[in-house]
PDB file of C-alpha atoms in Angstrom:
ATOM      1  CA  UNK A 158       0.000   0.000   0.000  1.00 62.00           C
ATOM      2  CA  UNK A 159       1.472   3.368  -0.922  1.00 72.00           C
ATOM      3  CA  UNK A 160       2.146   6.080   1.599  1.00 66.00           C
ATOM      4  CA  UNK A 161      -0.530   8.249  -0.028  1.00 63.00           C
ATOM      5  CA  UNK A 162      -3.199   5.546   0.246  1.00 69.00           C
ATOM      6  CA  UNK A 163      -2.341   4.823   3.865  1.00 69.00           C
ATOM      7  CA  UNK A 164      -2.400   8.528   4.689  1.00 65.00           C
ATOM      8  CA  UNK A 165      -5.755   8.909   2.967  1.00 69.00           C
ATOM      9  CA  UNK A 166      -7.264   6.036   4.983  1.00 71.00           C
ATOM     10  CA  UNK A 167      -5.942   7.424   8.242  1.00 69.00           C
ATOM     11  CA  UNK A 168      -7.272  10.883   7.380  1.00 61.00           C
ATOM     12  CA  UNK A 169     -10.700   9.472   6.442  1.00 65.00           C
ATOM     13  CA  UNK A 170     -10.876   7.502   9.703  1.00 65.00           C
ATOM     14  CA  UNK A 171      -9.925  10.521  11.794  1.00 65.00           C
ATOM     15  CA  UNK A 172     -12.383  12.721   9.895  1.00 61.00           C
ATOM     16  CA  UNK A 173     -15.189  10.214  10.492  1.00 57.00           C
ATOM     17  CA  UNK A 174     -14.364   9.956  14.175  1.00 61.00           C
ATOM     18  CA  UNK A 175     -14.351  13.732  14.562  1.00 50.00           C
ATOM     19  CA  UNK A 176     -17.520  14.106  12.537  1.00 51.00           C
ATOM     20  CA  UNK A 177     -19.381  11.504  14.582  1.00 54.00           C
ATOM     21  CA  UNK A 178     -18.101  12.944  17.845  1.00 54.00           C
ATOM     22  CA  UNK A 179     -18.737  16.621  17.143  1.00 53.00           C
ATOM     23  CA  UNK A 180     -21.826  16.756  14.971  1.00 53.00           C
ATOM     24  CA  UNK A 181     -25.288  15.375  15.353  1.00 48.00           C
ATOM     25  CA  UNK A 182     -27.332  13.791  12.630  1.00 47.00           C
ATOM     26  CA  UNK A 183     -30.688  15.109  13.750  1.00 47.00           C
ATOM     27  CA  UNK A 184     -30.822  18.830  14.426  1.00 47.00           C
ATOM     28  CA  UNK A 185     -34.482  19.187  15.319  1.00 44.00           C
ATOM     29  CA  UNK A 186     -37.340  17.163  16.701  1.00 43.00           C
ATOM     30  CA  UNK A 187     -37.883  13.877  14.916  1.00 44.00           C
ATOM     31  CA  UNK A 188     -41.585  14.585  14.498  1.00 41.00           C
ATOM     32  CA  UNK A 189     -40.853  17.532  12.204  1.00 40.00           C
ATOM     33  CA  UNK A 190     -38.964  15.403   9.680  1.00 40.00           C
ATOM     34  CA  UNK A 191     -40.154  13.778   6.534  1.00 39.00           C
ATOM     35  CA  UNK A 192     -39.220  10.108   6.226  1.00 41.00           C
ATOM     36  CA  UNK A 193     -36.253   9.474   3.977  1.00 39.00           C
ATOM     37  CA  UNK A 194     -36.526   6.418   1.775  1.00 41.00           C
ATOM     38  CA  UNK A 195     -33.472   4.157   1.881  1.00 42.00           C
ATOM     39  CA  UNK A 196     -31.183   4.629  -1.074  1.00 42.00           C
ATOM     40  CA  UNK A 197     -30.712   1.760  -3.467  1.00 41.00           C
ATOM     41  CA  UNK A 198     -27.477  -0.123  -3.003  1.00 40.00           C
ATOM     42  CA  UNK A 199     -25.390  -1.205  -5.951  1.00 40.00           C
ATOM     43  CA  UNK A 200     -23.456  -3.763  -3.931  1.00 41.00           C
ATOM     44  CA  UNK A 201     -23.961  -7.493  -4.158  1.00 39.00           C
ATOM     45  CA  UNK A 202     -25.982  -7.887  -0.944  1.00 42.00           C
ATOM     46  CA  UNK A 203     -29.428  -6.607  -0.109  1.00 45.00           C
ATOM     47  CA  UNK A 204     -29.501  -3.357   1.785  1.00 46.00           C
ATOM     48  CA  UNK A 205     -30.898  -3.299   5.295  1.00 50.00           C
ATOM     49  CA  UNK A 206     -33.812  -1.032   6.177  1.00 70.00           C
ATOM     50  CA  UNK A 207     -32.085   1.939   7.790  1.00 82.00           C
ATOM     51  CA  UNK A 208     -34.469   2.326  10.713  1.00 78.00           C
ATOM     52  CA  UNK A 209     -37.811   1.346  12.165  1.00 80.00           C
ATOM     53  CA  UNK A 210     -38.538   4.957  13.157  1.00 85.00           C
ATOM     54  CA  UNK A 211     -38.120   8.232  11.325  1.00 87.00           C
ATOM     55  CA  UNK A 212     -35.349   9.370  13.660  1.00 87.00           C
ATOM     56  CA  UNK A 213     -33.625   5.979  13.353  1.00 88.00           C
ATOM     57  CA  UNK A 214     -33.885   6.013   9.588  1.00 90.00           C
ATOM     58  CA  UNK A 215     -32.468   9.544   9.451  1.00 90.00           C
ATOM     59  CA  UNK A 216     -29.556   8.588  11.692  1.00 90.00           C
ATOM     60  CA  UNK A 217     -28.802   5.428   9.693  1.00 91.00           C
ATOM     61  CA  UNK A 218     -28.808   7.421   6.446  1.00 92.00           C
ATOM     62  CA  UNK A 219     -26.560  10.048   7.994  1.00 92.00           C
ATOM     63  CA  UNK A 220     -24.041   7.496   9.310  1.00 93.00           C
ATOM     64  CA  UNK A 221     -23.611   5.960   5.854  1.00 93.00           C
ATOM     65  CA  UNK A 222     -23.332   9.303   4.058  1.00 93.00           C
ATOM     66  CA  UNK A 223     -20.975  10.852   6.648  1.00 92.00           C
ATOM     67  CA  UNK A 224     -18.639   7.850   6.696  1.00 92.00           C
ATOM     68  CA  UNK A 225     -17.168   8.620   3.275  1.00 90.00           C
ATOM     69  CA  UNK A 226     -17.234   4.967   2.259  1.00 92.00           C
ATOM     70  CA  UNK A 227     -16.010   3.445   5.543  1.00 94.00           C
ATOM     71  CA  UNK A 228     -19.525   2.217   6.398  1.00 95.00           C
ATOM     72  CA  UNK A 229     -21.395   0.389   3.652  1.00 95.00           C
ATOM     73  CA  UNK A 230     -24.743   0.063   5.436  1.00 94.00           C
ATOM     74  CA  UNK A 231     -26.388   0.948   8.735  1.00 94.00           C
ATOM     75  CA  UNK A 232     -29.630   0.325  10.573  1.00 94.00           C
ATOM     76  CA  UNK A 233     -31.259   1.587  13.765  1.00 93.00           C
ATOM     77  CA  UNK A 234     -33.775  -0.523  15.689  1.00 92.00           C
ATOM     78  CA  UNK A 235     -35.962   0.723  18.528  1.00 91.00           C
ATOM     79  CA  UNK A 236     -33.815   3.879  18.781  1.00 89.00           C
ATOM     80  CA  UNK A 237     -31.298   1.990  20.930  1.00 94.00           C
ATOM     81  CA  UNK A 238     -29.533  -0.466  18.580  1.00 95.00           C
ATOM     82  CA  UNK A 239     -27.237   0.654  15.777  1.00 95.00           C
ATOM     83  CA  UNK A 240     -25.818  -1.907  13.381  1.00 95.00           C
ATOM     84  CA  UNK A 241     -23.190  -0.998  10.800  1.00 95.00           C
ATOM     85  CA  UNK A 242     -21.536  -2.961   8.008  1.00 96.00           C
ATOM     86  CA  UNK A 243     -18.011  -1.636   7.560  1.00 96.00           C
ATOM     87  CA  UNK A 244     -16.113  -1.617   4.289  1.00 95.00           C
ATOM     88  CA  UNK A 245     -12.834  -3.393   3.702  1.00 94.00           C
ATOM     89  CA  UNK A 246     -11.105   0.018   4.035  1.00 94.00           C
ATOM     90  CA  UNK A 247     -11.487  -0.163   7.832  1.00 94.00           C
ATOM     91  CA  UNK A 248      -8.480  -1.873   9.368  1.00 94.00           C
ATOM     92  CA  UNK A 249      -9.009  -4.284  12.273  1.00 93.00           C
ATOM     93  CA  UNK A 250      -7.128  -1.912  14.589  1.00 94.00           C
ATOM     94  CA  UNK A 251      -9.636   0.872  13.788  1.00 95.00           C
ATOM     95  CA  UNK A 252     -12.856  -1.060  14.514  1.00 95.00           C
ATOM     96  CA  UNK A 253     -12.996  -0.403  18.259  1.00 96.00           C
ATOM     97  CA  UNK A 254     -12.348   3.341  17.869  1.00 95.00           C
ATOM     98  CA  UNK A 255     -14.989   3.530  15.151  1.00 95.00           C
ATOM     99  CA  UNK A 256     -17.487   1.724  17.407  1.00 95.00           C
ATOM    100  CA  UNK A 257     -16.709   4.173  20.231  1.00 95.00           C
ATOM    101  CA  UNK A 258     -17.283   7.161  17.966  1.00 94.00           C
ATOM    102  CA  UNK A 259     -20.515   5.681  16.665  1.00 94.00           C
ATOM    103  CA  UNK A 260     -21.711   5.037  20.232  1.00 94.00           C
ATOM    104  CA  UNK A 261     -20.964   8.639  21.196  1.00 92.00           C
ATOM    105  CA  UNK A 262     -22.795  10.046  18.183  1.00 91.00           C
ATOM    106  CA  UNK A 263     -25.669   7.619  18.697  1.00 92.00           C
ATOM    107  CA  UNK A 264     -25.957   8.710  22.341  1.00 93.00           C
ATOM    108  CA  UNK A 265     -26.130  12.393  21.319  1.00 92.00           C
ATOM    109  CA  UNK A 266     -29.099  11.624  19.088  1.00 90.00           C
ATOM    110  CA  UNK A 267     -30.830   9.121  21.371  1.00 90.00           C
ATOM    111  CA  UNK A 268     -29.952  10.243  24.931  1.00 90.00           C
ATOM    112  CA  UNK A 269     -31.113   8.907  28.294  1.00 89.00           C
ATOM    113  CA  UNK A 270     -30.986   5.225  27.454  1.00 93.00           C
ATOM    114  CA  UNK A 271     -28.639   2.285  27.172  1.00 95.00           C
ATOM    115  CA  UNK A 272     -27.417   1.796  23.593  1.00 95.00           C
ATOM    116  CA  UNK A 273     -25.855  -1.012  21.580  1.00 97.00           C
ATOM    117  CA  UNK A 274     -23.625  -0.654  18.527  1.00 96.00           C
ATOM    118  CA  UNK A 275     -23.109  -3.791  16.447  1.00 96.00           C
ATOM    119  CA  UNK A 276     -20.219  -3.728  13.967  1.00 97.00           C
ATOM    120  CA  UNK A 277     -20.321  -6.219  11.105  1.00 97.00           C
ATOM    121  CA  UNK A 278     -17.523  -7.120   8.683  1.00 96.00           C
ATOM    122  CA  UNK A 279     -18.093  -6.620   4.938  1.00 95.00           C
ATOM    123  CA  UNK A 280     -19.310 -10.245   4.784  1.00 94.00           C
ATOM    124  CA  UNK A 281     -21.953  -9.366   7.438  1.00 93.00           C
ATOM    125  CA  UNK A 282     -20.334 -11.411  10.207  1.00 96.00           C
ATOM    126  CA  UNK A 283     -20.586  -9.732  13.628  1.00 97.00           C
ATOM    127  CA  UNK A 284     -17.110  -8.676  14.747  1.00 97.00           C
ATOM    128  CA  UNK A 285     -17.719  -6.295  17.675  1.00 96.00           C
ATOM    129  CA  UNK A 286     -20.502  -5.246  20.025  1.00 97.00           C
ATOM    130  CA  UNK A 287     -20.223  -1.989  21.972  1.00 96.00           C
ATOM    131  CA  UNK A 288     -22.731  -1.433  24.765  1.00 96.00           C
ATOM    132  CA  UNK A 289     -23.138   2.060  26.213  1.00 95.00           C
ATOM    133  CA  UNK A 290     -24.459   2.120  29.788  1.00 94.00           C
ATOM    134  CA  UNK A 291     -26.369   5.349  30.447  1.00 92.00           C
ATOM    135  CA  UNK A 292     -25.966   5.154  34.218  1.00 93.00           C
ATOM    136  CA  UNK A 293     -22.186   4.644  34.308  1.00 94.00           C
ATOM    137  CA  UNK A 294     -21.537   6.483  31.007  1.00 92.00           C
ATOM    138  CA  UNK A 295     -19.152   3.641  30.062  1.00 95.00           C
ATOM    139  CA  UNK A 296     -18.837   1.539  26.924  1.00 95.00           C
ATOM    140  CA  UNK A 297     -18.262  -2.207  27.212  1.00 96.00           C
ATOM    141  CA  UNK A 298     -16.850  -4.051  24.190  1.00 96.00           C
ATOM    142  CA  UNK A 299     -17.356  -7.670  23.243  1.00 95.00           C
ATOM    143  CA  UNK A 300     -15.738  -9.347  20.254  1.00 92.00           C
ATOM    144  CA  UNK A 301     -17.917 -11.245  17.849  1.00 80.00           C
TER     145      UNK A 301
END
């Protein structure tokens, strides 16, 4: 891998982490939003429904668009579970940090509750679960 490609991946990862940590996907009340239909995927697997609520769907759409290709698909269930399918651009050493950033951004949009972030490999195999505990404000990680 060339120095330029490695630098670009590192920059994209850092930018995603900062973006997820600093910004929020939903700026106003979820009831004022129009539902956003999931975009059609051109990849070889069927795309997941992004959310089972308007706010969840908006957040799932935002995660995919803000990731700049690092996250291929995302879904939100019951406003407390976020699942993401990462691309092959994400190195194994970056998965935990990405899950932490996603949990922080998810918490900003869905506060006052325990949250779970499920990270799936490009082949849709679960590789990491991050559980945010609202009471302790801590994230617990579990492989696979």
